[in-house]
């Protein structure tokens, strides 16, 4: 039959952050992390392996990009090695959200690629095995294989086979919502991979970051299992600000925020002060993600839209993991 399949995956947002690698070649993290998978932002990817074709041909939102194609080829090589084939592939991938907006398109992108590619090759891989493969392509992609609340273990084995993500709680069990304030559509700053490397080499806070992560994970895990919003809010903002403090202390310092990002943080904290169940998190870019109770979403969106410099506010619930779609 035809070696062809298509899958969808959604981005995820870390509440307890991944920053730093214990093995760059295998892409193993120095710390565990914990995330929520989103619902209405997605990547849809179709993969077709073509016997006799040498190169991979890649279209991302209808365009091709050499650097992205190289990264996708590296990822497909892992699947080809498993299947014992060397066919080139045709890959067509689409996002329904702005790729340059720093919304973790690599997480949904590589989760969808691994999920579709494995099926196209007839590989029967467990979700955990798919998570391990997605991790090697981009760390945060390990988490987008699963839906809802997800934890990715740093693992102890040198080969990284235990550094997989696992589901912690279903999205439907605690259906929080997320508003994303877009504060810039300019091209990426220093990418995560390079930022993590620079941080490990130069930030004096690297060891404190590693030493305190286990405690943060444990607090967040308990908060999620108990549906304790206030506890999750405070540990998540703490982890976010701690990651940025770590990166700010690199040399040269990694400053991912713009003025509107900071203003949004203040706005979210002011809302929480007034009793609105909401907290913020920010990744390696200027967008702010506000996580809130479903009842608060309209108020949160309105407050963020009101911040000078906010260009747009997206909103989404929590969603499922990677899954097959029609080709
Ligand atoms: C700040 O997964 O993009 O979003 O493994 O080098 O591809 P690579 O990095 P990536 O890093 C994500 C960093 C983060 C925090 C997080 O998602 O946990």
mmCIF file of C-alpha atoms and ligand atoms in Angstrom:
data_model
loop_
_atom_site.group_PDB
_atom_site.id
_atom_site.type_symbol
_atom_site.label_atom_id
_atom_site.label_comp_id
_atom_site.label_asym_id
_atom_site.label_seq_id
_atom_site.Cartn_x
_atom_site.Cartn_y
_atom_site.Cartn_z
ATOM 1 C CA UNK A 1 0.000 0.000 0.000
ATOM 2 C CA UNK A 2 0.887 3.659 -0.097
ATOM 3 C CA UNK A 3 3.265 4.872 2.614
ATOM 4 C CA UNK A 4 1.105 7.809 3.538
ATOM 5 C CA UNK A 5 -0.606 9.232 6.653
ATOM 6 C CA UNK A 6 -1.732 12.532 8.143
ATOM 7 C CA UNK A 7 -1.923 13.701 11.760
ATOM 8 C CA UNK A 8 -2.864 16.717 13.809
ATOM 9 C CA UNK A 9 -1.189 17.952 16.987
ATOM 10 C CA UNK A 10 -1.588 21.093 19.058
ATOM 11 C CA UNK A 11 0.962 23.332 20.760
ATOM 12 C CA UNK A 12 1.476 23.032 24.483
ATOM 13 C CA UNK A 13 2.421 25.641 27.042
ATOM 14 C CA UNK A 14 4.748 24.781 29.883
ATOM 15 C CA UNK A 15 3.623 25.813 33.359
ATOM 16 C CA UNK A 16 6.804 24.382 34.893
ATOM 17 C CA UNK A 17 9.433 25.234 32.305
ATOM 18 C CA UNK A 18 11.978 23.186 30.373
ATOM 19 C CA UNK A 19 15.230 25.135 30.008
ATOM 20 C CA UNK A 20 18.605 23.394 29.616
ATOM 21 C CA UNK A 21 19.890 20.137 28.128
ATOM 22 C CA UNK A 22 21.811 17.340 29.802
ATOM 23 C CA UNK A 23 22.656 15.889 26.381
ATOM 24 C CA UNK A 24 22.396 18.137 23.319
ATOM 25 C CA UNK A 25 22.817 15.330 20.751
ATOM 26 C CA UNK A 26 19.959 13.235 22.170
ATOM 27 C CA UNK A 27 18.101 16.373 23.247
ATOM 28 C CA UNK A 28 17.742 15.331 26.867
ATOM 29 C CA UNK A 29 16.610 17.997 29.346
ATOM 30 C CA UNK A 30 18.362 18.891 32.612
ATOM 31 C CA UNK A 31 14.961 19.287 34.269
ATOM 32 C CA UNK A 32 11.501 17.784 34.062
ATOM 33 C CA UNK A 33 8.649 20.027 32.937
ATOM 34 C CA UNK A 34 4.870 20.189 33.032
ATOM 35 C CA UNK A 35 2.499 21.591 30.425
ATOM 36 C CA UNK A 36 -1.020 22.000 29.121
ATOM 37 C CA UNK A 37 -1.903 21.008 25.552
ATOM 38 C CA UNK A 38 -4.074 23.528 23.708
ATOM 39 C CA UNK A 39 -7.238 22.835 21.745
ATOM 40 C CA UNK A 40 -8.007 25.196 18.885
ATOM 41 C CA UNK A 41 -4.517 26.010 17.610
ATOM 42 C CA UNK A 42 -3.181 23.161 15.478
ATOM 43 C CA UNK A 43 -0.630 21.811 13.051
ATOM 44 C CA UNK A 44 -1.855 19.333 10.398
ATOM 45 C CA UNK A 45 0.821 17.348 8.621
ATOM 46 C CA UNK A 46 0.699 14.824 5.808
ATOM 47 C CA UNK A 47 3.700 12.578 5.169
ATOM 48 C CA UNK A 48 4.178 10.384 2.105
ATOM 49 C CA UNK A 49 7.298 8.240 1.642
ATOM 50 C CA UNK A 50 8.164 7.763 -2.020
ATOM 51 C CA UNK A 51 10.280 4.715 -2.964
ATOM 52 C CA UNK A 52 13.191 5.850 -5.136
ATOM 53 C CA UNK A 53 12.988 9.500 -4.047
ATOM 54 C CA UNK A 54 16.312 10.718 -2.606
ATOM 55 C CA UNK A 55 15.498 14.038 -0.934
ATOM 56 C CA UNK A 56 12.698 15.091 1.377
ATOM 57 C CA UNK A 57 10.432 17.782 -0.025
ATOM 58 C CA UNK A 58 8.767 19.945 2.578
ATOM 59 C CA UNK A 59 6.026 22.537 2.360
ATOM 60 C CA UNK A 60 5.191 24.553 5.492
ATOM 61 C CA UNK A 61 2.105 26.713 5.064
ATOM 62 C CA UNK A 62 2.737 26.444 1.313
ATOM 63 C CA UNK A 63 6.385 27.560 1.470
ATOM 64 C CA UNK A 64 9.693 25.752 1.687
ATOM 65 C CA UNK A 65 12.590 26.747 3.904
ATOM 66 C CA UNK A 66 16.035 25.116 3.836
ATOM 67 C CA UNK A 67 16.737 25.242 7.565
ATOM 68 C CA UNK A 68 13.292 23.823 8.424
ATOM 69 C CA UNK A 69 13.693 21.094 5.799
ATOM 70 C CA UNK A 70 17.037 20.025 7.321
ATOM 71 C CA UNK A 71 15.432 19.773 10.769
ATOM 72 C CA UNK A 72 12.528 17.744 9.372
ATOM 73 C CA UNK A 73 14.916 15.433 7.494
ATOM 74 C CA UNK A 74 16.796 14.767 10.760
ATOM 75 C CA UNK A 75 13.495 13.862 12.396
ATOM 76 C CA UNK A 76 12.358 11.641 9.500
ATOM 77 C CA UNK A 77 15.785 9.912 9.597
ATOM 78 C CA UNK A 78 14.940 8.622 13.082
ATOM 79 C CA UNK A 79 11.723 7.077 11.738
ATOM 80 C CA UNK A 80 13.421 5.705 8.596
ATOM 81 C CA UNK A 81 16.107 4.069 10.742
ATOM 82 C CA UNK A 82 13.390 2.357 12.817
ATOM 83 C CA UNK A 83 11.585 1.122 9.729
ATOM 84 C CA UNK A 84 14.736 0.198 7.807
ATOM 85 C CA UNK A 85 13.804 2.227 4.737
ATOM 86 C CA UNK A 86 15.527 5.101 2.969
ATOM 87 C CA UNK A 87 12.746 6.605 0.879
ATOM 88 C CA UNK A 88 12.553 10.378 0.652
ATOM 89 C CA UNK A 89 9.303 11.945 1.821
ATOM 90 C CA UNK A 90 6.831 14.564 0.694
ATOM 91 C CA UNK A 91 5.755 16.546 3.749
ATOM 92 C CA UNK A 92 2.977 19.113 3.711
ATOM 93 C CA UNK A 93 2.262 20.907 6.960
ATOM 94 C CA UNK A 94 -0.080 23.711 7.913
ATOM 95 C CA UNK A 95 -0.608 25.738 11.085
ATOM 96 C CA UNK A 96 -3.782 27.685 11.819
ATOM 97 C CA UNK A 97 -1.827 30.161 13.959
ATOM 98 C CA UNK A 98 1.009 32.601 13.151
ATOM 99 C CA UNK A 99 4.277 30.619 13.043
ATOM 100 C CA UNK A 100 6.497 33.633 13.707
ATOM 101 C CA UNK A 101 4.458 34.571 16.762
ATOM 102 C CA UNK A 102 6.458 32.314 19.078
ATOM 103 C CA UNK A 103 3.595 29.973 19.822
ATOM 104 C CA UNK A 104 5.633 26.790 19.992
ATOM 105 C CA UNK A 105 4.979 25.717 16.417
ATOM 106 C CA UNK A 106 7.921 23.318 16.760
ATOM 107 C CA UNK A 107 6.066 21.419 19.514
ATOM 108 C CA UNK A 108 2.892 20.790 17.512
ATOM 109 C CA UNK A 109 4.914 20.488 14.295
ATOM 110 C CA UNK A 110 7.248 17.696 15.386
ATOM 111 C CA UNK A 111 4.528 15.876 17.347
ATOM 112 C CA UNK A 112 2.354 15.805 14.195
ATOM 113 C CA UNK A 113 5.341 14.824 12.023
ATOM 114 C CA UNK A 114 6.357 11.873 14.210
ATOM 115 C CA UNK A 115 2.741 10.720 14.610
ATOM 116 C CA UNK A 116 2.041 10.828 10.864
ATOM 117 C CA UNK A 117 5.490 9.603 9.777
ATOM 118 C CA UNK A 118 5.379 6.539 12.044
ATOM 119 C CA UNK A 119 1.981 5.513 10.686
ATOM 120 C CA UNK A 120 3.008 6.165 7.090
ATOM 121 C CA UNK A 121 5.878 3.702 7.590
ATOM 122 C CA UNK A 122 3.632 1.154 9.299
ATOM 123 C CA UNK A 123 5.562 1.407 12.568
ATOM 124 C CA UNK A 124 3.571 0.446 15.637
ATOM 125 C CA UNK A 125 4.926 2.735 18.305
ATOM 126 C CA UNK A 126 3.369 3.417 21.687
ATOM 127 C CA UNK A 127 2.575 7.056 22.479
ATOM 128 C CA UNK A 128 5.523 7.076 24.878
ATOM 129 C CA UNK A 129 7.857 5.870 22.112
ATOM 130 C CA UNK A 130 6.454 8.588 19.835
ATOM 131 C CA UNK A 131 7.024 11.110 22.612
ATOM 132 C CA UNK A 132 10.693 10.031 22.870
ATOM 133 C CA UNK A 133 11.142 10.438 19.101
ATOM 134 C CA UNK A 134 9.366 13.823 19.061
ATOM 135 C CA UNK A 135 11.618 14.901 21.950
ATOM 136 C CA UNK A 136 14.719 14.264 19.867
ATOM 137 C CA UNK A 137 13.379 16.662 17.211
ATOM 138 C CA UNK A 138 12.323 19.398 19.654
ATOM 139 C CA UNK A 139 12.132 18.948 23.408
ATOM 140 C CA UNK A 140 8.726 20.491 23.952
ATOM 141 C CA UNK A 141 7.269 18.316 21.153
ATOM 142 C CA UNK A 142 7.537 15.336 23.530
ATOM 143 C CA UNK A 143 4.617 16.858 25.470
ATOM 144 C CA UNK A 144 2.334 17.578 22.477
ATOM 145 C CA UNK A 145 1.933 13.845 21.795
ATOM 146 C CA UNK A 146 -0.426 13.860 24.807
ATOM 147 C CA UNK A 147 -3.462 15.985 25.640
ATOM 148 C CA UNK A 148 -4.510 17.852 28.771
ATOM 149 C CA UNK A 149 -1.998 18.166 31.606
ATOM 150 C CA UNK A 150 1.301 16.503 30.720
ATOM 151 C CA UNK A 151 4.588 15.906 32.509
ATOM 152 C CA UNK A 152 7.864 15.263 30.676
ATOM 153 C CA UNK A 153 10.466 13.457 32.763
ATOM 154 C CA UNK A 154 14.143 14.416 32.477
ATOM 155 C CA UNK A 155 14.936 10.734 32.812
ATOM 156 C CA UNK A 156 18.081 9.118 34.160
ATOM 157 C CA UNK A 157 19.238 6.758 31.394
ATOM 158 C CA UNK A 158 22.110 7.923 29.180
ATOM 159 C CA UNK A 159 20.280 6.760 26.045
ATOM 160 C CA UNK A 160 17.256 8.909 26.980
ATOM 161 C CA UNK A 161 14.666 6.170 26.463
ATOM 162 C CA UNK A 162 13.109 7.111 29.833
ATOM 163 C CA UNK A 163 12.868 10.819 28.984
ATOM 164 C CA UNK A 164 9.289 10.650 27.774
ATOM 165 C CA UNK A 165 6.189 12.704 28.444
ATOM 166 C CA UNK A 166 3.178 11.156 30.203
ATOM 167 C CA UNK A 167 -0.383 12.363 30.701
ATOM 168 C CA UNK A 168 -1.166 13.610 34.206
ATOM 169 C CA UNK A 169 -4.817 14.663 33.930
ATOM 170 C CA UNK A 170 -7.338 14.845 31.059
ATOM 171 C CA UNK A 171 -8.269 18.241 29.642
ATOM 172 C CA UNK A 172 -11.960 17.594 30.392
ATOM 173 C CA UNK A 173 -11.237 16.873 34.061
ATOM 174 C CA UNK A 174 -10.152 20.481 34.636
ATOM 175 C CA UNK A 175 -11.021 22.560 31.562
ATOM 176 C CA UNK A 176 -9.025 25.764 32.060
ATOM 177 C CA UNK A 177 -8.789 28.312 29.245
ATOM 178 C CA UNK A 178 -5.860 30.203 27.771
ATOM 179 C CA UNK A 179 -5.740 33.701 26.274
ATOM 180 C CA UNK A 180 -2.658 34.475 24.183
ATOM 181 C CA UNK A 181 -1.700 38.152 23.917
ATOM 182 C CA UNK A 182 0.293 38.758 20.717
ATOM 183 C CA UNK A 183 2.623 41.683 21.388
ATOM 184 C CA UNK A 184 4.891 41.334 18.348
ATOM 185 C CA UNK A 185 4.939 39.462 15.052
ATOM 186 C CA UNK A 186 8.613 40.221 14.417
ATOM 187 C CA UNK A 187 10.857 37.262 13.565
ATOM 188 C CA UNK A 188 12.219 35.138 16.381
ATOM 189 C CA UNK A 189 14.718 36.300 18.973
ATOM 190 C CA UNK A 190 17.454 33.894 20.044
ATOM 191 C CA UNK A 191 15.873 30.455 19.584
ATOM 192 C CA UNK A 192 15.360 28.139 22.549
ATOM 193 C CA UNK A 193 18.153 25.730 21.597
ATOM 194 C CA UNK A 194 20.773 28.487 21.373
ATOM 195 C CA UNK A 195 19.347 30.309 24.388
ATOM 196 C CA UNK A 196 19.602 27.182 26.551
ATOM 197 C CA UNK A 197 23.197 26.610 25.470
ATOM 198 C CA UNK A 198 24.205 30.187 26.253
ATOM 199 C CA UNK A 199 22.431 30.018 29.606
ATOM 200 C CA UNK A 200 24.200 26.794 30.623
ATOM 201 C CA UNK A 201 27.572 28.269 29.652
ATOM 202 C CA UNK A 202 27.216 31.680 31.271
ATOM 203 C CA UNK A 203 24.343 32.040 33.747
ATOM 204 C CA UNK A 204 25.455 31.823 37.389
ATOM 205 C CA UNK A 205 21.978 30.583 38.338
ATOM 206 C CA UNK A 206 22.024 27.357 36.305
ATOM 207 C CA UNK A 207 22.675 25.057 39.276
ATOM 208 C CA UNK A 208 20.025 26.754 41.436
ATOM 209 C CA UNK A 209 17.552 26.284 38.580
ATOM 210 C CA UNK A 210 18.290 22.555 38.376
ATOM 211 C CA UNK A 211 18.283 22.086 42.159
ATOM 212 C CA UNK A 212 14.850 23.657 42.692
ATOM 213 C CA UNK A 213 12.930 22.146 39.772
ATOM 214 C CA UNK A 214 11.887 18.880 41.437
ATOM 215 C CA UNK A 215 10.118 20.759 44.237
ATOM 216 C CA UNK A 216 8.263 22.967 41.731
ATOM 217 C CA UNK A 217 7.124 19.938 39.753
ATOM 218 C CA UNK A 218 5.826 18.291 42.876
ATOM 219 C CA UNK A 219 3.830 21.388 43.923
ATOM 220 C CA UNK A 220 2.369 21.768 40.416
ATOM 221 C CA UNK A 221 1.480 18.073 40.148
ATOM 222 C CA UNK A 222 -0.421 18.220 43.455
ATOM 223 C CA UNK A 223 -2.174 21.464 42.480
ATOM 224 C CA UNK A 224 -3.343 19.907 39.210
ATOM 225 C CA UNK A 225 -4.568 16.684 40.791
ATOM 226 C CA UNK A 226 -6.438 18.730 43.444
ATOM 227 C CA UNK A 227 -7.746 21.283 40.870
ATOM 228 C CA UNK A 228 -6.257 23.960 43.152
ATOM 229 C CA UNK A 229 -6.166 27.055 40.924
ATOM 230 C CA UNK A 230 -4.424 29.400 43.364
ATOM 231 C CA UNK A 231 -1.634 26.911 44.027
ATOM 232 C CA UNK A 232 -1.145 26.299 40.299
ATOM 233 C CA UNK A 233 -1.172 30.060 39.634
ATOM 234 C CA UNK A 234 1.573 30.838 42.107
ATOM 235 C CA UNK A 235 3.883 27.926 41.214
ATOM 236 C CA UNK A 236 3.460 28.608 37.462
ATOM 237 C CA UNK A 237 4.286 32.318 37.658
ATOM 238 C CA UNK A 238 7.201 31.423 39.926
ATOM 239 C CA UNK A 239 8.589 28.909 37.410
ATOM 240 C CA UNK A 240 8.144 31.324 34.504
ATOM 241 C CA UNK A 241 9.850 34.236 36.252
ATOM 242 C CA UNK A 242 12.612 31.958 37.551
ATOM 243 C CA UNK A 243 13.337 30.673 34.029
ATOM 244 C CA UNK A 244 13.515 34.234 32.724
ATOM 245 C CA UNK A 245 15.730 35.335 35.649
ATOM 246 C CA UNK A 246 18.058 32.457 34.769
ATOM 247 C CA UNK A 247 18.129 33.461 31.092
ATOM 248 C CA UNK A 248 18.401 37.199 31.878
ATOM 249 C CA UNK A 249 21.564 36.379 33.834
ATOM 250 C CA UNK A 250 23.223 34.761 30.792
ATOM 251 C CA UNK A 251 25.915 36.735 28.983
ATOM 252 C CA UNK A 252 24.764 38.497 26.884
ATOM 253 C CA UNK A 253 21.452 38.388 28.736
ATOM 254 C CA UNK A 254 18.419 36.842 27.051
ATOM 255 C CA UNK A 255 15.628 39.407 27.207
ATOM 256 C CA UNK A 256 12.565 37.876 25.588
ATOM 257 C CA UNK A 257 10.034 40.465 26.811
ATOM 258 C CA UNK A 258 8.974 43.749 25.318
ATOM 259 C CA UNK A 259 7.165 46.533 27.164
ATOM 260 C CA UNK A 260 3.729 45.155 26.364
ATOM 261 C CA UNK A 261 4.710 41.717 27.712
ATOM 262 C CA UNK A 262 5.574 43.295 31.067
ATOM 263 C CA UNK A 263 2.449 45.457 31.053
ATOM 264 C CA UNK A 264 0.362 42.301 30.450
ATOM 265 C CA UNK A 265 2.004 40.633 33.454
ATOM 266 C CA UNK A 266 0.985 43.568 35.641
ATOM 267 C CA UNK A 267 -2.531 43.485 34.206
ATOM 268 C CA UNK A 268 -2.919 39.778 34.963
ATOM 269 C CA UNK A 269 -1.663 40.247 38.516
ATOM 270 C CA UNK A 270 -4.045 43.184 39.045
ATOM 271 C CA UNK A 271 -6.942 40.993 37.907
ATOM 272 C CA UNK A 272 -5.915 38.221 40.287
ATOM 273 C CA UNK A 273 -5.694 40.776 43.105
ATOM 274 C CA UNK A 274 -9.350 41.567 42.347
ATOM 275 C CA UNK A 275 -10.223 37.889 42.735
ATOM 276 C CA UNK A 276 -10.202 36.851 39.051
ATOM 277 C CA UNK A 277 -8.748 33.316 38.707
ATOM 278 C CA UNK A 278 -5.970 33.991 36.173
ATOM 279 C CA UNK A 279 -2.179 33.690 35.953
ATOM 280 C CA UNK A 280 0.441 34.354 33.270
ATOM 281 C CA UNK A 281 3.275 32.478 31.660
ATOM 282 C CA UNK A 282 5.808 33.585 29.007
ATOM 283 C CA UNK A 283 8.168 31.463 26.889
ATOM 284 C CA UNK A 284 11.209 32.354 24.761
ATOM 285 C CA UNK A 285 9.397 35.199 23.015
ATOM 286 C CA UNK A 286 7.295 38.296 23.732
ATOM 287 C CA UNK A 287 3.794 36.769 23.750
ATOM 288 C CA UNK A 288 1.987 36.422 27.060
ATOM 289 C CA UNK A 289 -0.226 33.449 27.819
ATOM 290 C CA UNK A 290 -2.893 33.974 30.474
ATOM 291 C CA UNK A 291 -4.386 30.800 31.938
ATOM 292 C CA UNK A 292 -7.780 31.230 33.606
ATOM 293 C CA UNK A 293 -10.987 29.604 34.781
ATOM 294 C CA UNK A 294 -13.581 29.324 31.976
ATOM 295 C CA UNK A 295 -15.826 31.900 33.701
ATOM 296 C CA UNK A 296 -13.049 34.523 33.525
ATOM 297 C CA UNK A 297 -12.040 34.222 29.868
ATOM 298 C CA UNK A 298 -14.012 37.184 28.480
ATOM 299 C CA UNK A 299 -12.806 39.505 31.232
ATOM 300 C CA UNK A 300 -9.194 38.358 30.760
ATOM 301 C CA UNK A 301 -9.352 38.834 26.984
ATOM 302 C CA UNK A 302 -10.834 42.313 27.367
ATOM 303 C CA UNK A 303 -8.162 43.317 29.901
ATOM 304 C CA UNK A 304 -5.322 42.106 27.649
ATOM 305 C CA UNK A 305 -6.796 43.752 24.544
ATOM 306 C CA UNK A 306 -6.777 47.006 26.481
ATOM 307 C CA UNK A 307 -2.983 46.895 27.067
ATOM 308 C CA UNK A 308 -1.114 49.296 24.733
ATOM 309 C CA UNK A 309 1.047 47.288 22.330
ATOM 310 C CA UNK A 310 -1.158 44.194 22.326
ATOM 311 C CA UNK A 311 -1.902 43.462 18.666
ATOM 312 C CA UNK A 312 -4.320 40.589 19.060
ATOM 313 C CA UNK A 313 -5.627 38.161 21.684
ATOM 314 C CA UNK A 314 -6.307 34.517 20.751
ATOM 315 C CA UNK A 315 -8.211 32.181 23.006
ATOM 316 C CA UNK A 316 -8.391 28.433 23.366
ATOM 317 C CA UNK A 317 -9.355 25.648 25.699
ATOM 318 C CA UNK A 318 -7.262 22.585 26.547
ATOM 319 C CA UNK A 319 -7.218 19.774 24.025
ATOM 320 C CA UNK A 320 -6.224 16.264 23.059
ATOM 321 C CA UNK A 321 -2.901 14.796 22.019
ATOM 322 C CA UNK A 322 -1.641 13.957 18.516
ATOM 323 C CA UNK A 323 -4.115 11.998 16.404
ATOM 324 C CA UNK A 324 -4.744 10.659 12.930
ATOM 325 C CA UNK A 325 -6.719 12.744 10.442
ATOM 326 C CA UNK A 326 -7.872 12.003 6.897
ATOM 327 C CA UNK A 327 -5.217 12.364 4.184
HETATM 328 C C1 LIG B 1 10.729 28.308 26.925
HETATM 329 O O1 LIG B 1 11.383 22.696 22.927
HETATM 330 O O2 LIG B 1 11.704 24.818 21.605
HETATM 331 O O3 LIG B 1 9.166 27.085 25.639
HETATM 332 O O4 LIG B 1 14.402 21.242 22.604
HETATM 333 O O5 LIG B 1 15.889 23.017 21.703
HETATM 334 O O6 LIG B 1 13.805 22.364 20.447
HETATM 335 P P1 LIG B 1 14.480 22.507 21.805
HETATM 336 O O7 LIG B 1 13.696 23.653 22.595
HETATM 337 P P2 LIG B 1 12.130 23.946 22.722
HETATM 338 O O8 LIG B 1 12.147 24.808 24.068
HETATM 339 C C2 LIG B 1 11.012 25.263 24.715
HETATM 340 C C3 LIG B 1 11.387 26.197 25.820
HETATM 341 C C4 LIG B 1 10.257 26.920 26.502
HETATM 342 C C5 LIG B 1 9.831 26.198 27.776
HETATM 343 C C6 LIG B 1 9.001 24.953 27.596
HETATM 344 O O9 LIG B 1 8.271 24.807 26.593
HETATM 345 O O10 LIG B 1 9.058 24.108 28.512
#
